[in-house]
Short mmCIF file of C-alpha atoms and ligand atoms in Angstrom, two decimals:
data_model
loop_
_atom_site.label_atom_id
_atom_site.label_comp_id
_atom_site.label_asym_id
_atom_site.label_seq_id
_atom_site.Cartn_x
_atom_site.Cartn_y
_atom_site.Cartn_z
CA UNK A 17 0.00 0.00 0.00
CA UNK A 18 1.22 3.44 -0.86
CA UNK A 19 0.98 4.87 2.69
CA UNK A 20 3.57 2.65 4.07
CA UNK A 21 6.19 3.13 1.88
CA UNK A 22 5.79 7.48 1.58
CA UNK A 23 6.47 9.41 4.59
CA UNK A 24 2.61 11.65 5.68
CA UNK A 25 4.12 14.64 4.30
CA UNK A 26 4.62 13.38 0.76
CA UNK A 27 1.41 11.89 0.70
CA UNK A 28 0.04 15.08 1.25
CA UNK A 29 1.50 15.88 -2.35
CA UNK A 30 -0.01 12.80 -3.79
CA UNK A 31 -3.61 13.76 -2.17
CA UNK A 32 -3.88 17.24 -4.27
CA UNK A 33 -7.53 17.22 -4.32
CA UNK A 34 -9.16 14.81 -1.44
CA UNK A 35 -6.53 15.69 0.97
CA UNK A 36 -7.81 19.47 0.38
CA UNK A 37 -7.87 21.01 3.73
CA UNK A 38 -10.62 22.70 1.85
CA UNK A 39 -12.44 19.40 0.58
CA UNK A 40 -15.53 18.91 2.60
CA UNK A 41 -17.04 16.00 0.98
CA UNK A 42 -17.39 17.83 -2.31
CA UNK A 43 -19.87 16.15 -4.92
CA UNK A 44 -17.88 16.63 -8.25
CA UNK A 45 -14.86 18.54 -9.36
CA UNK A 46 -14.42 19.38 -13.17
CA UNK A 47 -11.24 20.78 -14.34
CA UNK A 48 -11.97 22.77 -17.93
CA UNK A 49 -8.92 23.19 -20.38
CA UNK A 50 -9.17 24.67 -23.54
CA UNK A 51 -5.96 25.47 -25.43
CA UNK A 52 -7.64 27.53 -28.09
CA UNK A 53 -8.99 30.04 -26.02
CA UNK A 54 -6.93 29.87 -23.06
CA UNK A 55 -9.22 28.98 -20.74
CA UNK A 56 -7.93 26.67 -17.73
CA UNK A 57 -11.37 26.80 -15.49
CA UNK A 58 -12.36 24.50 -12.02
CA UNK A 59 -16.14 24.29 -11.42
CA UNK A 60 -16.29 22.90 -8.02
CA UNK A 61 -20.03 21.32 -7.19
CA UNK A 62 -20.04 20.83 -3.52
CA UNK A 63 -23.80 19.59 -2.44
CA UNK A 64 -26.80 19.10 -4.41
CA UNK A 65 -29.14 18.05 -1.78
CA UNK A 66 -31.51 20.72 -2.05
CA UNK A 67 -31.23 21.48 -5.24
CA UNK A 68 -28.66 22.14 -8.76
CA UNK A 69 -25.41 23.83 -7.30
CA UNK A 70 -25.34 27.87 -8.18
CA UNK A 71 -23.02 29.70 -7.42
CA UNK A 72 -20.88 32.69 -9.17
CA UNK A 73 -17.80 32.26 -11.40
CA UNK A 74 -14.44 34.19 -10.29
CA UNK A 75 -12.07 35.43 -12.72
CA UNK A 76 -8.47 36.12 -10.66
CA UNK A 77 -5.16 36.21 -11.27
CA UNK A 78 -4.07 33.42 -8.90
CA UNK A 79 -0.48 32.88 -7.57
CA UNK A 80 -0.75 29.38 -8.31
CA UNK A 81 -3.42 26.63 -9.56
CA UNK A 82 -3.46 25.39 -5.68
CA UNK A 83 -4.86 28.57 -4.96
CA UNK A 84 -7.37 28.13 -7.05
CA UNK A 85 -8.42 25.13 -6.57
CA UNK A 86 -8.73 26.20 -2.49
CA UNK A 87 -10.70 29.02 -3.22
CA UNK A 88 -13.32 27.17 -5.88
CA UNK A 89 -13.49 24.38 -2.93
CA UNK A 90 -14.27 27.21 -0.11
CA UNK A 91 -16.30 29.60 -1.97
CA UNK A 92 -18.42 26.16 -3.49
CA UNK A 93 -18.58 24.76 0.16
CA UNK A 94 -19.64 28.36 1.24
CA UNK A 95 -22.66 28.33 -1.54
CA UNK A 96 -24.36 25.03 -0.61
CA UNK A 97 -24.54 26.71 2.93
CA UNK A 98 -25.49 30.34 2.04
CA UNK A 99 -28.29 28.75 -0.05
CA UNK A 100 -29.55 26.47 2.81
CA UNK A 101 -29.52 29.16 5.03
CA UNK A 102 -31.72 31.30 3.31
CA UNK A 103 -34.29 29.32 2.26
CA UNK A 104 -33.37 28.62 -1.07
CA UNK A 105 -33.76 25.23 -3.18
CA UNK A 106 -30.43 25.39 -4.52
CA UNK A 107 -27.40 23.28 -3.81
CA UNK A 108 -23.74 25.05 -3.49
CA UNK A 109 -20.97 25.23 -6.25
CA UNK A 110 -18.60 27.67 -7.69
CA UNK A 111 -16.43 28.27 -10.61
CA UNK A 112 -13.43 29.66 -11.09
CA UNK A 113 -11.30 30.88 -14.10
CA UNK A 114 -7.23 31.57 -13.83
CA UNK A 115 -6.35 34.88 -15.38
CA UNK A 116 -6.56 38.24 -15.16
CA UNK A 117 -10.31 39.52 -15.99
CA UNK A 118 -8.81 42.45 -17.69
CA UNK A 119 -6.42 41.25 -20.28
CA UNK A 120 -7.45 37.97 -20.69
CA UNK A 121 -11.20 37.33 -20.56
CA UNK A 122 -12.32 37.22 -24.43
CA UNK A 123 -15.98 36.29 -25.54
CA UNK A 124 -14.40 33.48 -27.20
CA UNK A 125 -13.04 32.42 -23.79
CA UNK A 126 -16.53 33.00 -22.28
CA UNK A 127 -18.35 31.16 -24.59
CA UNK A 128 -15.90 27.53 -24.03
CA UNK A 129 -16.65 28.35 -20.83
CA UNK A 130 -19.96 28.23 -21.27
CA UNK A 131 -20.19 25.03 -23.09
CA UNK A 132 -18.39 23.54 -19.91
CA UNK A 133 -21.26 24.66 -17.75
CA UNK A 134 -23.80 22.91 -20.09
CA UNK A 135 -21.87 19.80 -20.47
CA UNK A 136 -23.03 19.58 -17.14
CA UNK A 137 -26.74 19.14 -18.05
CA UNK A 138 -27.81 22.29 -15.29
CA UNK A 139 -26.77 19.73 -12.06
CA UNK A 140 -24.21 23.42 -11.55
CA UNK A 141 -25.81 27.17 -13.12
CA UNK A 142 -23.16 29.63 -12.58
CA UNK A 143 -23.46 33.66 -12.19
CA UNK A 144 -21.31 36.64 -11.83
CA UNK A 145 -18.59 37.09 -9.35
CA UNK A 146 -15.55 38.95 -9.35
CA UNK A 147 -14.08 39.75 -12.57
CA UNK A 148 -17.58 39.30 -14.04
CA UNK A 149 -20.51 41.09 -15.24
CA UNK A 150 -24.03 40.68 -16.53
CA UNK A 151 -22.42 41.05 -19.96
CA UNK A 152 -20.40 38.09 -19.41
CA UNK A 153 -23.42 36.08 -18.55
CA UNK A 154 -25.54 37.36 -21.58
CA UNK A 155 -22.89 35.81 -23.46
CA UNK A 156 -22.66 32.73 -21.60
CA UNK A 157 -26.56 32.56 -22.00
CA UNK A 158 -26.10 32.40 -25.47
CA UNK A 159 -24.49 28.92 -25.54
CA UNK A 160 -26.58 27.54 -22.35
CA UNK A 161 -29.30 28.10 -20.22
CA UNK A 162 -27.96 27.11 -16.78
CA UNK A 163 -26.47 30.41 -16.16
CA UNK A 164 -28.32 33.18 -13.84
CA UNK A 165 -27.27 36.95 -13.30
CA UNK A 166 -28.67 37.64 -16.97
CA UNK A 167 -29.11 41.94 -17.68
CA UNK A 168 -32.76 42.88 -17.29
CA UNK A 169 -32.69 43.79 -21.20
CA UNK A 170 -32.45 40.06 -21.73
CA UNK A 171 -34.71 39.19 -19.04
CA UNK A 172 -33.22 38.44 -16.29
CA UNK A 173 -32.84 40.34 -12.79
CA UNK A 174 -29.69 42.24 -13.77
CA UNK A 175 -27.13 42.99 -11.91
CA UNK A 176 -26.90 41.15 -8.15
CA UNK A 177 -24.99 43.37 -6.43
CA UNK A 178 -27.23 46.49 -5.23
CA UNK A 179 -28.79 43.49 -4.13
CA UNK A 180 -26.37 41.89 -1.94
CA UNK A 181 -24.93 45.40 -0.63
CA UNK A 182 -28.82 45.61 0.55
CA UNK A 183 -28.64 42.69 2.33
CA UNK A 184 -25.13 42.95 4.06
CA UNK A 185 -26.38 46.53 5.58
CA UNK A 186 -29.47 44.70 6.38
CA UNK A 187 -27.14 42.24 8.31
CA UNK A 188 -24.81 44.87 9.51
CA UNK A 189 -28.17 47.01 11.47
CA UNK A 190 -28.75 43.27 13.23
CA UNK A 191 -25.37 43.33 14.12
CA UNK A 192 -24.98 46.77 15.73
CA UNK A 193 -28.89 46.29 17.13
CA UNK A 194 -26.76 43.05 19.00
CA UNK A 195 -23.93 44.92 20.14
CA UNK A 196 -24.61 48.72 20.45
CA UNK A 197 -28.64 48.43 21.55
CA UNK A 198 -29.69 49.99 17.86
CA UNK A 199 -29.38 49.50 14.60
CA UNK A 200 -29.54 52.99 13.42
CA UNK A 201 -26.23 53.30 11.71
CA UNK A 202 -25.84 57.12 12.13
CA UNK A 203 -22.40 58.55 13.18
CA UNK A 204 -20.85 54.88 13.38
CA UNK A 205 -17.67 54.30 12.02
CA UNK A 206 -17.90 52.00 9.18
CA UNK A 207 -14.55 50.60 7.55
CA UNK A 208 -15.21 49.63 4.32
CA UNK A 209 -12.45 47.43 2.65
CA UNK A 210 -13.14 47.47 -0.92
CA UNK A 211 -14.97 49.72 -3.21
CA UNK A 212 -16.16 47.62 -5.92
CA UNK A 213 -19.78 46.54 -6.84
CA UNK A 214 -20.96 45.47 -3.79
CA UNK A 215 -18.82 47.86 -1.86
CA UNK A 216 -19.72 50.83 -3.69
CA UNK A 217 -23.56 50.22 -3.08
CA UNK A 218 -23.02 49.66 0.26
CA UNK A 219 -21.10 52.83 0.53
CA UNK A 220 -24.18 54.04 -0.54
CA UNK A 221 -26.58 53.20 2.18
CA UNK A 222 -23.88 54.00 5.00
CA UNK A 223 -23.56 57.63 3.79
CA UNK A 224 -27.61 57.96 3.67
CA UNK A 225 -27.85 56.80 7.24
CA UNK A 226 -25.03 59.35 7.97
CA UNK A 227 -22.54 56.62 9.23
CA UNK A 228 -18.83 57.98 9.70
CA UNK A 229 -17.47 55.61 5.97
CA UNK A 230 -13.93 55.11 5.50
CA UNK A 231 -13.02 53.82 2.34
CA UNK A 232 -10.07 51.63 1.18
CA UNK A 233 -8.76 50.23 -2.35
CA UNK A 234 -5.83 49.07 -4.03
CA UNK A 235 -7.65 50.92 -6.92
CA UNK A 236 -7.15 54.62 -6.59
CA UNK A 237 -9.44 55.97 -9.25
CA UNK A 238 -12.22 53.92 -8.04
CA UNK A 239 -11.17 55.25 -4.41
CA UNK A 240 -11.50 59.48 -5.70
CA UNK A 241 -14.76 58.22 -7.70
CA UNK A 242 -17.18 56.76 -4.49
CA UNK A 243 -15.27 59.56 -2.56
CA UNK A 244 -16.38 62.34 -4.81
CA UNK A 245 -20.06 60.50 -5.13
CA UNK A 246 -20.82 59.87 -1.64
CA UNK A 247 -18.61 62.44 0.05
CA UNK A 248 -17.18 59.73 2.44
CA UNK A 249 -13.29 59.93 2.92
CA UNK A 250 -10.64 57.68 1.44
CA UNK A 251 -8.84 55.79 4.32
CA UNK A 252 -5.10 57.13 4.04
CA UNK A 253 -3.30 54.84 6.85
CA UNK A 254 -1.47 51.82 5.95
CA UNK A 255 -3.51 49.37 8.39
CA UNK A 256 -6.81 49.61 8.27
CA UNK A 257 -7.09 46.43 10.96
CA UNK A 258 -5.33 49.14 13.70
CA UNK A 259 -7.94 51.77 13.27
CA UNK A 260 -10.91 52.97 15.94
CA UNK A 261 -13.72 51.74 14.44
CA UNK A 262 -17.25 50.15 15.08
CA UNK A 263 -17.85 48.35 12.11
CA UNK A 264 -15.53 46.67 10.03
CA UNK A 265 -16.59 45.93 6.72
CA UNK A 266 -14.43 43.51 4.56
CA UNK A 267 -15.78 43.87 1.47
CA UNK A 268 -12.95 42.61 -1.45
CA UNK A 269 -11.86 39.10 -1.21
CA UNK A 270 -11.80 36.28 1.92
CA UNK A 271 -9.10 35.24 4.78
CA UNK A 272 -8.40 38.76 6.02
CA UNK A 273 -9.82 37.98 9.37
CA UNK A 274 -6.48 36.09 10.27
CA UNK A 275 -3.81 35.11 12.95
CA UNK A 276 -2.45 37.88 11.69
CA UNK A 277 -5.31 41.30 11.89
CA UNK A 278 -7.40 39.75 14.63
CA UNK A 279 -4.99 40.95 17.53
CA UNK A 280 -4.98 44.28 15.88
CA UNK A 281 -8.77 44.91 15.28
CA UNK A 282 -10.25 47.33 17.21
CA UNK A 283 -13.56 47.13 15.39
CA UNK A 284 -16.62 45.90 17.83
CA UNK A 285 -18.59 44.60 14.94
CA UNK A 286 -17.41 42.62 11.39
CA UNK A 287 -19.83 42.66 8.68
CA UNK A 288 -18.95 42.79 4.70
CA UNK A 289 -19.76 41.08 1.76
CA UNK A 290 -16.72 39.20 1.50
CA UNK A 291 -17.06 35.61 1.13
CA UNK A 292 -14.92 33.50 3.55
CA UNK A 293 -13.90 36.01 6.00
CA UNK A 294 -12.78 34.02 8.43
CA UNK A 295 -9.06 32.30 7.11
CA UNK A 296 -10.04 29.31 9.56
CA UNK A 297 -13.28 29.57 10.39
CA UNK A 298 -13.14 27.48 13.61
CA UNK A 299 -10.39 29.29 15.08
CA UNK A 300 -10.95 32.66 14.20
CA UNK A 301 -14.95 32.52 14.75
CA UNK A 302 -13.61 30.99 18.66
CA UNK A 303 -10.81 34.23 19.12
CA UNK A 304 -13.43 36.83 17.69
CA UNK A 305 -16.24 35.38 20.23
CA UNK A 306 -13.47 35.68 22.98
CA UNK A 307 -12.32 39.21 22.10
CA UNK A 308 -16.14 40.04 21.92
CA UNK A 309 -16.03 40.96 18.34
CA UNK A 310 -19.42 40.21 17.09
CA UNK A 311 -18.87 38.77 13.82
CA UNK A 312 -22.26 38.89 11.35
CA UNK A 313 -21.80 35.32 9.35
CA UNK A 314 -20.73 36.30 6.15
CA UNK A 315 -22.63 33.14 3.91
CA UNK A 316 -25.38 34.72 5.69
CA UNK A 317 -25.46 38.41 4.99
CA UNK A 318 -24.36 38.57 1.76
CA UNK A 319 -27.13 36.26 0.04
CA UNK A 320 -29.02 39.19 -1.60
CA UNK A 321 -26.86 37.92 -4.75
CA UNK A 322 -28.37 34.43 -4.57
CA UNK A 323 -31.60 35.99 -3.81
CA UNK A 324 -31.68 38.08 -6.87
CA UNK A 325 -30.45 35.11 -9.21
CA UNK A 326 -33.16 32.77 -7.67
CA UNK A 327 -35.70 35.25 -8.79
CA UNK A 328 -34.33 33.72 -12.59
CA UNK A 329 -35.29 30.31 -11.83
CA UNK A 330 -38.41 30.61 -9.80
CA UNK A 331 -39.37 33.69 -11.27
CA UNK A 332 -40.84 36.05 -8.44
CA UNK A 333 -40.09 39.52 -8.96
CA UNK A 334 -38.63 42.77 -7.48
CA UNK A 335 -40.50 43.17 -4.18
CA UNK A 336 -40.32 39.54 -3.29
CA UNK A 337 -36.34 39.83 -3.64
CA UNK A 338 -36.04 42.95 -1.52
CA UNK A 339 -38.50 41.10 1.37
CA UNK A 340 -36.35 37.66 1.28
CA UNK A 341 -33.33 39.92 1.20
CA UNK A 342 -34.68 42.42 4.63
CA UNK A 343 -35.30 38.62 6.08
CA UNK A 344 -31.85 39.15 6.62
CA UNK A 345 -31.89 41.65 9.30
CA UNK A 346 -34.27 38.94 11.39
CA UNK A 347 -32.10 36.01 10.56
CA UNK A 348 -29.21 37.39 11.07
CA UNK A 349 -30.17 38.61 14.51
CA UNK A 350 -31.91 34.81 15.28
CA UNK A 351 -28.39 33.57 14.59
CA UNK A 352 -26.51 35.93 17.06
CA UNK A 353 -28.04 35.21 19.91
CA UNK A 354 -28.53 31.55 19.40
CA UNK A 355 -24.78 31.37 19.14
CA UNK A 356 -24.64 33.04 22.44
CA UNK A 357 -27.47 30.62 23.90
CA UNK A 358 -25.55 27.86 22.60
CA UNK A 359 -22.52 29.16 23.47
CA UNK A 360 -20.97 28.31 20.41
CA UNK A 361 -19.72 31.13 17.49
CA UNK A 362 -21.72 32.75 15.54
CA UNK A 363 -20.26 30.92 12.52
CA UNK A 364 -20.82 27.32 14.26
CA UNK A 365 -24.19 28.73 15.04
CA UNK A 366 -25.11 29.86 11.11
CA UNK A 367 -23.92 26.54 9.87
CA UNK A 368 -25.42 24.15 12.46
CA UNK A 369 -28.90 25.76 10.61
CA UNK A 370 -27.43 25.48 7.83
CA UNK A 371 -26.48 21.89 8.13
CA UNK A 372 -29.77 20.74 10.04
CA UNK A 373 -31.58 21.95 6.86
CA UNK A 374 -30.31 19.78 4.40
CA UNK A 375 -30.07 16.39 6.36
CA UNK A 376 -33.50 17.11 6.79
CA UNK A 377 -34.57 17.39 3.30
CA UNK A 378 -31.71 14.14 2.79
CA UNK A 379 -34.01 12.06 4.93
CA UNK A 380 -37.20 12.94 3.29
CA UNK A 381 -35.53 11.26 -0.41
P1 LIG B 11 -15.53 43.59 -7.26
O1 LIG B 11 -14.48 42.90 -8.02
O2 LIG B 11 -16.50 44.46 -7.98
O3 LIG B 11 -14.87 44.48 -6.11
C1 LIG B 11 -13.80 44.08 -5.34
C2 LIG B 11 -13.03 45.35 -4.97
O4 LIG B 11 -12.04 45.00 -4.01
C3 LIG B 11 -12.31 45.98 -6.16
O5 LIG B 11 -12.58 47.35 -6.23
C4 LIG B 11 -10.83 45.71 -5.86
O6 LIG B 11 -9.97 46.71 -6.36
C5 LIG B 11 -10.84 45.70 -4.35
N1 LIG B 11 -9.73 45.01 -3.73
C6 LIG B 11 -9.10 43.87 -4.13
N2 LIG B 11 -8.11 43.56 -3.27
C7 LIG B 11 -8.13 44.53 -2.30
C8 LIG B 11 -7.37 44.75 -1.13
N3 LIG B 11 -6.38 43.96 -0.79
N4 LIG B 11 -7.68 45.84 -0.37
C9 LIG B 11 -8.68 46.67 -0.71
N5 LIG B 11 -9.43 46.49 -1.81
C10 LIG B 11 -9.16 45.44 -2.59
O7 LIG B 11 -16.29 42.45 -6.43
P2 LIG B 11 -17.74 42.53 -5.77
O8 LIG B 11 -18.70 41.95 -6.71
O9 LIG B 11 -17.96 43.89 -5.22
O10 LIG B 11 -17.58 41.48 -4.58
C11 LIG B 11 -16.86 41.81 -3.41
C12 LIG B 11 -16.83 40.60 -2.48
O11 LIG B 11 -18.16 40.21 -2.14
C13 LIG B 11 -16.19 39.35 -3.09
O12 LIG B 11 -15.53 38.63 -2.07
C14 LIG B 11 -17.37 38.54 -3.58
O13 LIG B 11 -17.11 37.16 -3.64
C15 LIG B 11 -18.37 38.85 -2.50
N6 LIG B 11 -19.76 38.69 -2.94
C16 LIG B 11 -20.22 39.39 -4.01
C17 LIG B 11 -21.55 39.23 -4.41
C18 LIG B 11 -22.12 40.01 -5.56
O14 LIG B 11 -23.34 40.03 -5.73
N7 LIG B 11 -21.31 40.68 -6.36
C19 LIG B 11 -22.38 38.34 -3.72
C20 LIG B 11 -21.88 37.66 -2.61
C21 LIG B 11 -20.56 37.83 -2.22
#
């Protein structure tokens, strides 16, 4: 047998996909090549229990196809749970696409992409994530119909990230209701990390509640634009985890709640769109709940996305996506103090839900 003759460590090598600390009994993995085009793609498909896997496709420029793979097997694992939570008949999976969304997404790319996602007969429908847009899903649309996230001019619910922004302030008032007594947002300082299209609009709803925003971006232009817009003031310091704050708002891409910013935050809340906030989710969930951090479950409060795409599928409009998406605010709340009932984090708390909702639709098949 091959584990007594390798030494643990170099197994590890040999187990590049099971041995994932990231693989959590994940369904299917399909690794999509195409030499043509360029595009070197991983759908991951992590539960279908309660329904086909959805879940956004990512177009980064990753250090290395390990990183890749780790984040399609997080953010897919993250899906099945954000679905579950909410209500939703949908299982959880992800894609993700190696390259940089600026200089290397084509249509032609797009399109073999596409014809990936049907050679998968609808069991995963993808969306937009970062590095996408509703454009890119038109096009996708175009070669199959298990793709979500379509513009309203084609007929579908347009862009979902108003949408989510809407529900991670929804989730952010339950927080500060939890910690500060109200959830009236006015002359709190909000931190948000990351100014894109999720940021932006949530930018947005801070500034008309007359929160105290901070903004931060490795993009500059984008910084001066939502600065100039919203009259909210760049961040200038050079760590943001260091400042007085109330709110901390991580809203660009996962793990920066870490060994490394935790002992540093001074924020009382943490509540952004980003998806996997938590780098270990055990750990950090257990330090933040000892430091007294409340920490609003991110697969939780940034949903509105899912929400909106849903609306595709099961086709209920506008004002039934804003009420599932306010729902927030009251689950989101639920959750909080259950964990402290419990005595468990707020993360455990979110996913025991979470998890008690699809064994119990397992034992019904
Ligand atoms: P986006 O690409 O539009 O915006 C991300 C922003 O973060 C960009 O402006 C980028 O310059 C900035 N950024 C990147 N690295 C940064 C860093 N180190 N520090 C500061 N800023 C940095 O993406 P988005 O659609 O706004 O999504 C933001 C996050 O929310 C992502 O983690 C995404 O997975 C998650 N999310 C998005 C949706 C949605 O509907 N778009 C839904 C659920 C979750």
């Amino acid at each position: 047998m091959i584990s007594e003759i390798v030494p643990t460590n170099e197994l590890k090598k040999l187990d590049p996909v099971f041995g994932q600390l990231s693989f959590d009994n994940h369904e299917q993995i399909v690794f999509c090549n195409d030499k043509d085009t360029g595009l070197k793609a991983i759908i991951g498909i992590h539960n279908t229990v309660l329904g086909p896997a959805l879940g956004g496709t990512r177009m980064w420029k990753y250090n290395s196809e390990w990183d890749a793979l780790n984040d399609v097997l997080r953010l897919s694992r993250g899906m099945t749970f954000k679905s579950a939570i909410t209500g939703l008949n949908l299982g959880g999976g992800k894609a993700v696409i190696i390259g940089d969304a600026k200089t290397q997404k084509t249509p032609e790319l797009m399109l073999r992409f596409g014809e990936f996602v049907h050679s998968l007969s609808g069991k995963y429908i993808t969306a937009e994530d970062v590095g996408m847009h509703t454009s890119d899903m038109d096009l996708v649309r175009t070669v199959t119909p298990y793709v979500t996230g379509i513009s309203e001019e084609k007929g579908g619910a347009g862009n979902p990230s108003p949408i989510t922004a809407y529900g991670v302030f929804m989730g952010m008032k339950a927080a500060a209701k939890y910690k500060f007594g109200t959830d009236i947002l006015e002359d709190k300082v909000v931190y948000v990390q990351g100014i894109g299209n999720v940021g932006e609009s949530l930018v947005e709803h801070l500034s008309n509640e007359g929160a105290k925003v901070y903004i931060s971006d490795i993009n500059q232009d984008r910084l001066e634009e939502v600065r100039d817009k919203y009259h909210v003031d760049i961040y200038g310091g050079k760590n943001i985890y260091a400042e007085e704050m109330d709110i901390y708002a991580p809203c660009a891409l996962g793990a920066t709640v870490n060994d490394d910013t935790i002992p540093q935050l001074k924020a009382k809340v943490i509540a952004g769109a980003a998806n996997n906030q938590l780098a270990d989710e055990q750990k950090h969930g257990k330090v933040l709940r000892e430091r007294g951090i409340v920490y609003a479950p991110d697969f939780l409060i940034n949903a509105g996305g899912i929400i909106n795409v849903y609306a595709e599928l099961e086709n209920y409009g506008k004002q039934e996506i804003i009420r599932k998406t306010e729902n927030i605010f009251n689950t989101t709340l639920e959750i909080l103090s259950n964990a402290e009932t419990n005595d468990v984090t707020t993360h455990q708390a979110a996913l025991a839900i979470a998890q008690s909702k699809i064994e119990a639709r397992k034992s019904e098949k």
